Short mmCIF file of N, CA and C in Angstrom, two decimals:
data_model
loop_
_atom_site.label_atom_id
_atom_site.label_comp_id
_atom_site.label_asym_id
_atom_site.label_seq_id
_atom_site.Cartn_x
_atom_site.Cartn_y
_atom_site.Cartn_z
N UNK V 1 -10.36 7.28 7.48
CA UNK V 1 -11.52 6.63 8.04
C UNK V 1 -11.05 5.43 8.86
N UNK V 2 -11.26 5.40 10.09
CA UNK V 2 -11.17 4.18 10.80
C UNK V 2 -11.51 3.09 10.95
N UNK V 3 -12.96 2.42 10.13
CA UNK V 3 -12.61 1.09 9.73
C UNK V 3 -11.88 0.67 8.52
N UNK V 4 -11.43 1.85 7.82
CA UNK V 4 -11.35 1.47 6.45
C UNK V 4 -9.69 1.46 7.12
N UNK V 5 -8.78 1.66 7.80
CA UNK V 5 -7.30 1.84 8.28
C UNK V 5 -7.18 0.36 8.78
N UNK V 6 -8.32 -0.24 9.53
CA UNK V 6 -8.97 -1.38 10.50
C UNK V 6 -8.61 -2.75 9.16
N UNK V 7 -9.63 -2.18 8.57
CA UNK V 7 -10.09 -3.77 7.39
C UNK V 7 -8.67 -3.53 6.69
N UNK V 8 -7.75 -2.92 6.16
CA UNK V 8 -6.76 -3.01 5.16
C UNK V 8 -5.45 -2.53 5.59
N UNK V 9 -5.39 -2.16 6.86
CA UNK V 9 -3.64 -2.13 7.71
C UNK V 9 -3.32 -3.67 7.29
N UNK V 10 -1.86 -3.25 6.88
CA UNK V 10 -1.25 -4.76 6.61
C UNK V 10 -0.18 -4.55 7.85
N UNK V 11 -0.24 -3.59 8.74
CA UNK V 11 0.95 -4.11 9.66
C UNK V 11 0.28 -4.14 11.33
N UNK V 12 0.82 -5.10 11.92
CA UNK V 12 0.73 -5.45 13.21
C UNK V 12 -1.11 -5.27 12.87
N UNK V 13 -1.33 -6.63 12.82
CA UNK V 13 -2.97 -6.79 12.71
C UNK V 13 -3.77 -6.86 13.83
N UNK V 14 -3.06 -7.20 14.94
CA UNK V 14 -3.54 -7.63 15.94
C UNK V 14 -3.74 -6.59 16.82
N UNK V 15 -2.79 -5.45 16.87
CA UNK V 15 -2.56 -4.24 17.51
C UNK V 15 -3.79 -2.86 16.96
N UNK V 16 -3.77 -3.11 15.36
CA UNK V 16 -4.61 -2.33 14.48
C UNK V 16 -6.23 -2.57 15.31
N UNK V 17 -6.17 -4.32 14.86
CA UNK V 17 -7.57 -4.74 14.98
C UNK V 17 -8.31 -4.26 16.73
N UNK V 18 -7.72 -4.45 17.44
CA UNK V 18 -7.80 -3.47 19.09
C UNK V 18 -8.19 -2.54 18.75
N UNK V 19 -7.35 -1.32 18.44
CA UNK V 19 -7.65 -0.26 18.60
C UNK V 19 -8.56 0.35 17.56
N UNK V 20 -8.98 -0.26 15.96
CA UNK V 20 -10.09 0.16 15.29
C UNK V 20 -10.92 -0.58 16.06
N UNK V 21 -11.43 -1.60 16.90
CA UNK V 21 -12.38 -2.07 17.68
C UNK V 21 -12.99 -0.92 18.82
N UNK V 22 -11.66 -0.48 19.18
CA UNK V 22 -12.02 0.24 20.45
C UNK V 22 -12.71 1.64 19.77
N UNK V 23 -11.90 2.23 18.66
CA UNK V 23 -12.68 3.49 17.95
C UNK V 23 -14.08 3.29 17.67
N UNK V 24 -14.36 2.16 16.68
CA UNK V 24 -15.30 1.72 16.32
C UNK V 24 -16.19 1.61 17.62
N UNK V 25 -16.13 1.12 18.41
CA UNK V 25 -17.65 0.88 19.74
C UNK V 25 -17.56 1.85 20.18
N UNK V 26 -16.80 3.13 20.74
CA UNK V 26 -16.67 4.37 20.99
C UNK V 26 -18.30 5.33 20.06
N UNK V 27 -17.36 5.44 18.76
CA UNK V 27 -18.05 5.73 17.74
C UNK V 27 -19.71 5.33 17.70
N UNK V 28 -20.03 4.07 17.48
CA UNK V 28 -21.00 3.29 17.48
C UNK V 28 -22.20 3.62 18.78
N UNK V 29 -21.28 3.74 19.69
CA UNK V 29 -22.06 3.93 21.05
C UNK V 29 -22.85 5.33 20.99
N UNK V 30 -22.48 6.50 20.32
CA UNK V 30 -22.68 7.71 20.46
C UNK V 30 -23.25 8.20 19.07
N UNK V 31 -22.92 7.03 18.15
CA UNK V 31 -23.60 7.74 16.81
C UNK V 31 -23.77 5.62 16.10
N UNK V 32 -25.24 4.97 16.76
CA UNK V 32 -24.91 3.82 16.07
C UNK V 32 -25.49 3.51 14.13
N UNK V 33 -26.04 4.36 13.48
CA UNK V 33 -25.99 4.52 12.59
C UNK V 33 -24.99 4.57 11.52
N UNK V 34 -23.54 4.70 12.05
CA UNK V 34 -22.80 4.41 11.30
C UNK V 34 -22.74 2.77 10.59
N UNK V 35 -23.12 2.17 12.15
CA UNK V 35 -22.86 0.60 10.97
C UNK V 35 -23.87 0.53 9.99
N UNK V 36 -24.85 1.31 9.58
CA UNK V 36 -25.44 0.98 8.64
C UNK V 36 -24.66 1.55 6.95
N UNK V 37 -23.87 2.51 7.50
CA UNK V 37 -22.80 2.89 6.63
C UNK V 37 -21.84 2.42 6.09
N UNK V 38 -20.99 1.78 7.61
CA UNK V 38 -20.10 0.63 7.04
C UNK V 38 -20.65 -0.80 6.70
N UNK V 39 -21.79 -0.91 6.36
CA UNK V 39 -22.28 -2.39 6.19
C UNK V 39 -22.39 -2.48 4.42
N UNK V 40 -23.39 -0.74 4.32
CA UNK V 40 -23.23 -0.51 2.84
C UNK V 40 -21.72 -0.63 2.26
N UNK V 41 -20.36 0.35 2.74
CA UNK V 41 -19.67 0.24 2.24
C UNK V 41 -18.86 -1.53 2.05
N UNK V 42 -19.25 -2.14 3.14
CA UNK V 42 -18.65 -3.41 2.93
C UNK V 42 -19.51 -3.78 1.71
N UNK V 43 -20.59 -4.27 1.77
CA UNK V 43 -21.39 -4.19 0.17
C UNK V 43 -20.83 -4.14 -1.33
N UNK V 44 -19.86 -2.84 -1.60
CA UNK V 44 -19.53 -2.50 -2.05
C UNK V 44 -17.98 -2.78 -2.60
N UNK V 45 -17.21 -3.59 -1.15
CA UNK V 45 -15.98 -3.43 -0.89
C UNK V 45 -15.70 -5.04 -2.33
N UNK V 46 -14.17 -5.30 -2.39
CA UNK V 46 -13.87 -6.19 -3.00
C UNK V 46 -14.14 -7.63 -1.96
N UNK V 47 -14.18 -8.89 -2.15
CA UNK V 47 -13.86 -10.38 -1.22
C UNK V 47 -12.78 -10.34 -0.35
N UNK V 48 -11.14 -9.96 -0.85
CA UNK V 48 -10.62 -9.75 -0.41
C UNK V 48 -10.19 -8.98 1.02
N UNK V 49 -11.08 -7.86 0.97
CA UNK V 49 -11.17 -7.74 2.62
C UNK V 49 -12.38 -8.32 3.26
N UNK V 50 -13.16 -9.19 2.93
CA UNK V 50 -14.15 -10.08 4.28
C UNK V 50 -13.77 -10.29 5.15
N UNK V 51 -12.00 -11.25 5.03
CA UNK V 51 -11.87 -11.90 6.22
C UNK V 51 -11.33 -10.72 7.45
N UNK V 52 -11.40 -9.59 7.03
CA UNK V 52 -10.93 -8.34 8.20
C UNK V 52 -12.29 -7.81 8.85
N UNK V 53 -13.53 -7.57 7.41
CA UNK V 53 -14.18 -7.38 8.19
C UNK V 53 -14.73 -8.12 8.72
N UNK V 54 -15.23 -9.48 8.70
CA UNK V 54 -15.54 -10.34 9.79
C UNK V 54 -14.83 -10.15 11.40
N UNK V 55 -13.08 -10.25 10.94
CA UNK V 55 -12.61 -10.05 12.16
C UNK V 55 -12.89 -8.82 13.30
N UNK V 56 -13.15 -7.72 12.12
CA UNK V 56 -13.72 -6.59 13.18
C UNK V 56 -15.02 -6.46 13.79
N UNK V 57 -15.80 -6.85 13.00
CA UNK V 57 -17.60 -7.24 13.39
C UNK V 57 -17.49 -8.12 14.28
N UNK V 58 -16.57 -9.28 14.52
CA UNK V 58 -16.58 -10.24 15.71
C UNK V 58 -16.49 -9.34 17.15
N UNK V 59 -15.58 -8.19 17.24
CA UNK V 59 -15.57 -7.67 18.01
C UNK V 59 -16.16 -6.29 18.47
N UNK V 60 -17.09 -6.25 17.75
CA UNK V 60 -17.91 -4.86 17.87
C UNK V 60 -18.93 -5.65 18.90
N UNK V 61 -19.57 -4.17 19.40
CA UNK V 61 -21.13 -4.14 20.53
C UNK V 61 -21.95 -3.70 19.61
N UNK V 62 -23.00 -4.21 18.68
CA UNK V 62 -23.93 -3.75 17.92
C UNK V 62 -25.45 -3.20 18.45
N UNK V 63 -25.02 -3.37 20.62
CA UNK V 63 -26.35 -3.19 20.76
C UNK V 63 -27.48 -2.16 20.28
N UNK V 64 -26.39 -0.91 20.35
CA UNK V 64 -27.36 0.44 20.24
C UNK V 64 -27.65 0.17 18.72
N UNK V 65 -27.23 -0.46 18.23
CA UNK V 65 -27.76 -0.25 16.83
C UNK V 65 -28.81 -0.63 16.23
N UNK V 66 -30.03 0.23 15.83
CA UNK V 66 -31.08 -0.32 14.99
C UNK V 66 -31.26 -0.57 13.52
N UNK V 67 -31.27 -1.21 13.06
CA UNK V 67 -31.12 -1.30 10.91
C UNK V 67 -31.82 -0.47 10.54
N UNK V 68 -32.07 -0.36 9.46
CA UNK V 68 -33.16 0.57 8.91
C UNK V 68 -34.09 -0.94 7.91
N UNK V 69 -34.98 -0.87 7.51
CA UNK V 69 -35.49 -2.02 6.69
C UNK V 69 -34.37 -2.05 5.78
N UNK V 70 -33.81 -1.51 5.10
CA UNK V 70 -32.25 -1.11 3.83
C UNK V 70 -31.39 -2.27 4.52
N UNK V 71 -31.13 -1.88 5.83
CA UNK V 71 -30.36 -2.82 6.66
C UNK V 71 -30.56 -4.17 6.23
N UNK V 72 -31.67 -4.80 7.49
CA UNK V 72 -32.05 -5.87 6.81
C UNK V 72 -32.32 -6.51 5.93
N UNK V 73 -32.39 -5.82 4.61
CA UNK V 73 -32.75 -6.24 3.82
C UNK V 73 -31.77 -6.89 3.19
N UNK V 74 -30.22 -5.73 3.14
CA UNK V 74 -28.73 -6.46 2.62
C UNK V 74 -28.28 -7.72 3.41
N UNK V 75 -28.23 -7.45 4.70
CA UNK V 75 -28.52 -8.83 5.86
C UNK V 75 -28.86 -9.53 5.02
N UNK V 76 -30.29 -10.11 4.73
CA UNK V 76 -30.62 -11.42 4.36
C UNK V 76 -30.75 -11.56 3.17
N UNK V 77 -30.25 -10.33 2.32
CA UNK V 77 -29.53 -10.82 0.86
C UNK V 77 -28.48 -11.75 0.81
N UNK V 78 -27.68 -11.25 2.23
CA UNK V 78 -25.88 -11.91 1.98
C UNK V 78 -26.09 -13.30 2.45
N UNK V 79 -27.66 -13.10 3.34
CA UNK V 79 -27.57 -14.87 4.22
C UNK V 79 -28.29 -15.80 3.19
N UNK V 80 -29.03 -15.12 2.00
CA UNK V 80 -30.21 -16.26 0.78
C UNK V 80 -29.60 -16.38 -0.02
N UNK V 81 -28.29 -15.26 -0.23
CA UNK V 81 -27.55 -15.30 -1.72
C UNK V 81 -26.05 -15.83 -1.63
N UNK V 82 -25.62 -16.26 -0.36
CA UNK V 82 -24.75 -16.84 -0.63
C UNK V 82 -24.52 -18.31 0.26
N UNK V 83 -23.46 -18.59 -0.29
CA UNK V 83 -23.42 -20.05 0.48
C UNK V 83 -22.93 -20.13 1.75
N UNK V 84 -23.38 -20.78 2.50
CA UNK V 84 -22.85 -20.71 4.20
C UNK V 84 -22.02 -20.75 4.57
N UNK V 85 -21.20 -21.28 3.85
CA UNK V 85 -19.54 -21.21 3.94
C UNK V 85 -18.61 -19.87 3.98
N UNK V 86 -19.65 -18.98 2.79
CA UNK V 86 -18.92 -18.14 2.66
C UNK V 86 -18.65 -17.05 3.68
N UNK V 87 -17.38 -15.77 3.24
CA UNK V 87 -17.36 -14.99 4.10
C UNK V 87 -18.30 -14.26 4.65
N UNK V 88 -19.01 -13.87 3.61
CA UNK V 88 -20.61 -12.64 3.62
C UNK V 88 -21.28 -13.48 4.19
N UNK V 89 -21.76 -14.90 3.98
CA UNK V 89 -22.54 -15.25 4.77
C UNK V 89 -22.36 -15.06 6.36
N UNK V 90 -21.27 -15.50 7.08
CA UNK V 90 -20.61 -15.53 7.93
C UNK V 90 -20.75 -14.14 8.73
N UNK V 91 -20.18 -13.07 7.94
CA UNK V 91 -20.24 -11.66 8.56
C UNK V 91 -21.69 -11.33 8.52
N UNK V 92 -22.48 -11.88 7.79
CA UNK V 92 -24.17 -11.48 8.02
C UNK V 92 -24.32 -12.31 9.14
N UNK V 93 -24.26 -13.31 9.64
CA UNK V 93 -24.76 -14.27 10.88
C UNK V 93 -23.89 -12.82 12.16
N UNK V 94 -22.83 -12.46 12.05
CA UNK V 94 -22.35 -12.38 12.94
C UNK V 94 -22.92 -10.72 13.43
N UNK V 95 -23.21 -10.12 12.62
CA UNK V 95 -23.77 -8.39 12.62
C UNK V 95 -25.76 -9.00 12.69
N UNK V 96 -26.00 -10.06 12.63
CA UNK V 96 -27.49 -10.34 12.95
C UNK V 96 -27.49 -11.00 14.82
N UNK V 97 -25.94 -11.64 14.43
CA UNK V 97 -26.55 -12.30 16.16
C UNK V 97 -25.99 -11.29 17.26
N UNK V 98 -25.31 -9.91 16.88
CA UNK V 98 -24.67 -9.12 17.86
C UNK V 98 -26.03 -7.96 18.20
N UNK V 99 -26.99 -8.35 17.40
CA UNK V 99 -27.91 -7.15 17.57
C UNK V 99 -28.49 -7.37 18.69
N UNK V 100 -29.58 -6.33 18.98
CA UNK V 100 -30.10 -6.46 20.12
C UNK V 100 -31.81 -7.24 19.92
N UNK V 101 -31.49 -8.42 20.70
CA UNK V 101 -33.06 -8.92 19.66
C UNK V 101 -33.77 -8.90 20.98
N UNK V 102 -33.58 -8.05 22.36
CA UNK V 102 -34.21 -8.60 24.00
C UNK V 102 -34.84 -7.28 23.73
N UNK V 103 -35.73 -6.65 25.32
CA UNK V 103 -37.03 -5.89 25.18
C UNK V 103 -36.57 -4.94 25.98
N UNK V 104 -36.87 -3.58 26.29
CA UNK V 104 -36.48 -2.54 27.27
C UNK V 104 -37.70 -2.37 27.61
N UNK V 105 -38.53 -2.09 28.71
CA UNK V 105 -39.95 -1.37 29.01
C UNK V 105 -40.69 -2.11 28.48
N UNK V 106 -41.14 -3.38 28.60
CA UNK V 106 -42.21 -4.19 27.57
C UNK V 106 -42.11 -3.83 25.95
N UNK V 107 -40.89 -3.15 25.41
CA UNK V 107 -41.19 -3.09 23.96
C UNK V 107 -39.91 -3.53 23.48
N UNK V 108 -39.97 -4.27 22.12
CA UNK V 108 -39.01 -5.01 21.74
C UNK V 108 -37.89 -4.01 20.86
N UNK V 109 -36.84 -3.98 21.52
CA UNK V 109 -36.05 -3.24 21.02
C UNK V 109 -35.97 -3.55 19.01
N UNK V 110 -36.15 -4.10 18.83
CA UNK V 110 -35.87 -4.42 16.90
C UNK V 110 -37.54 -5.29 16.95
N UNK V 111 -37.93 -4.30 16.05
CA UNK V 111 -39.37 -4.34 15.91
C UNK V 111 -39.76 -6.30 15.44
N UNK V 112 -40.92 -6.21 15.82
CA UNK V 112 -41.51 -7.96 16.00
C UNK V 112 -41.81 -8.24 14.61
N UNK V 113 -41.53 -7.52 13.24
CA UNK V 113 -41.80 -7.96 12.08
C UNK V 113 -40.38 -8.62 11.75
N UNK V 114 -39.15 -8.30 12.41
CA UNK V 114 -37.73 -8.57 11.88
C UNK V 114 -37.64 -9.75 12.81
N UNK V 115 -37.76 -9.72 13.97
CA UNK V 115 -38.31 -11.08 14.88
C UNK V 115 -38.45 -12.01 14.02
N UNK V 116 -40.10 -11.93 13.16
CA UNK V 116 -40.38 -12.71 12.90
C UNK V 116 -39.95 -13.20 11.51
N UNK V 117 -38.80 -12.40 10.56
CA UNK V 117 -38.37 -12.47 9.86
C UNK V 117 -37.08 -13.60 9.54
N UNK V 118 -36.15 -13.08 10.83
CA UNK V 118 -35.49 -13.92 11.36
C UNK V 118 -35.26 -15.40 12.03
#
């Protein structure tokens, strides 16, 4: 699995982190439902890899991606339940501010209840 090679390669991080970036928005672009997959599995994952996945979420395009309410909902679990400092907090700010919060055709791409949630 390619973020999971991404978040826990211990060699040449910098080289890894590129090219699971580049798989990853590839991926994302054509099927964006996956990040709701890898968001669960981060969920799930140990502390120890945050600071990778932060690093890879910094560089993802989350536009095409819509949450599901499930989505959001872990979102602003990680942003009420933890402290701002922390990593989860951090990787929740950063997978909330990459979304697409602008309008296509007069309609708001991420519905006006998460708007106003946010």
């Amino acid at each position: 699995d390619i973020y999971h090679i991404g978040v826990t390669s211990t060699v040449e991080k910098q080289s890894t982190d590129l090219a699971c970036k580049n798989c990853l928005s590839a991926i994302i672009d054509h099927c964006p439902g996956v990040v709701s997959v890898i968001i669960n599995n981060i969920d799930k994952q140990t502390l120890k890899d945050l600071p990778n996945n932060l690093r890879i979420f910094r560089g993802l395009s989350l536009l095409s991606w819509l949450p599901s309410d499930d989505d959001f909902k872990l979102l602003t679990t990680w942003l009420q339940t933890t402290p701002v400092t922390s990593l989860t907090n951090q990787l929740s700010r950063v997978i909330i501010k990459g979304l697409n919060w602008g309008s296509h055709k007069n309609k708001l791409s991420i519905p006006c209840e998460y708007h106003r949630k946010m």
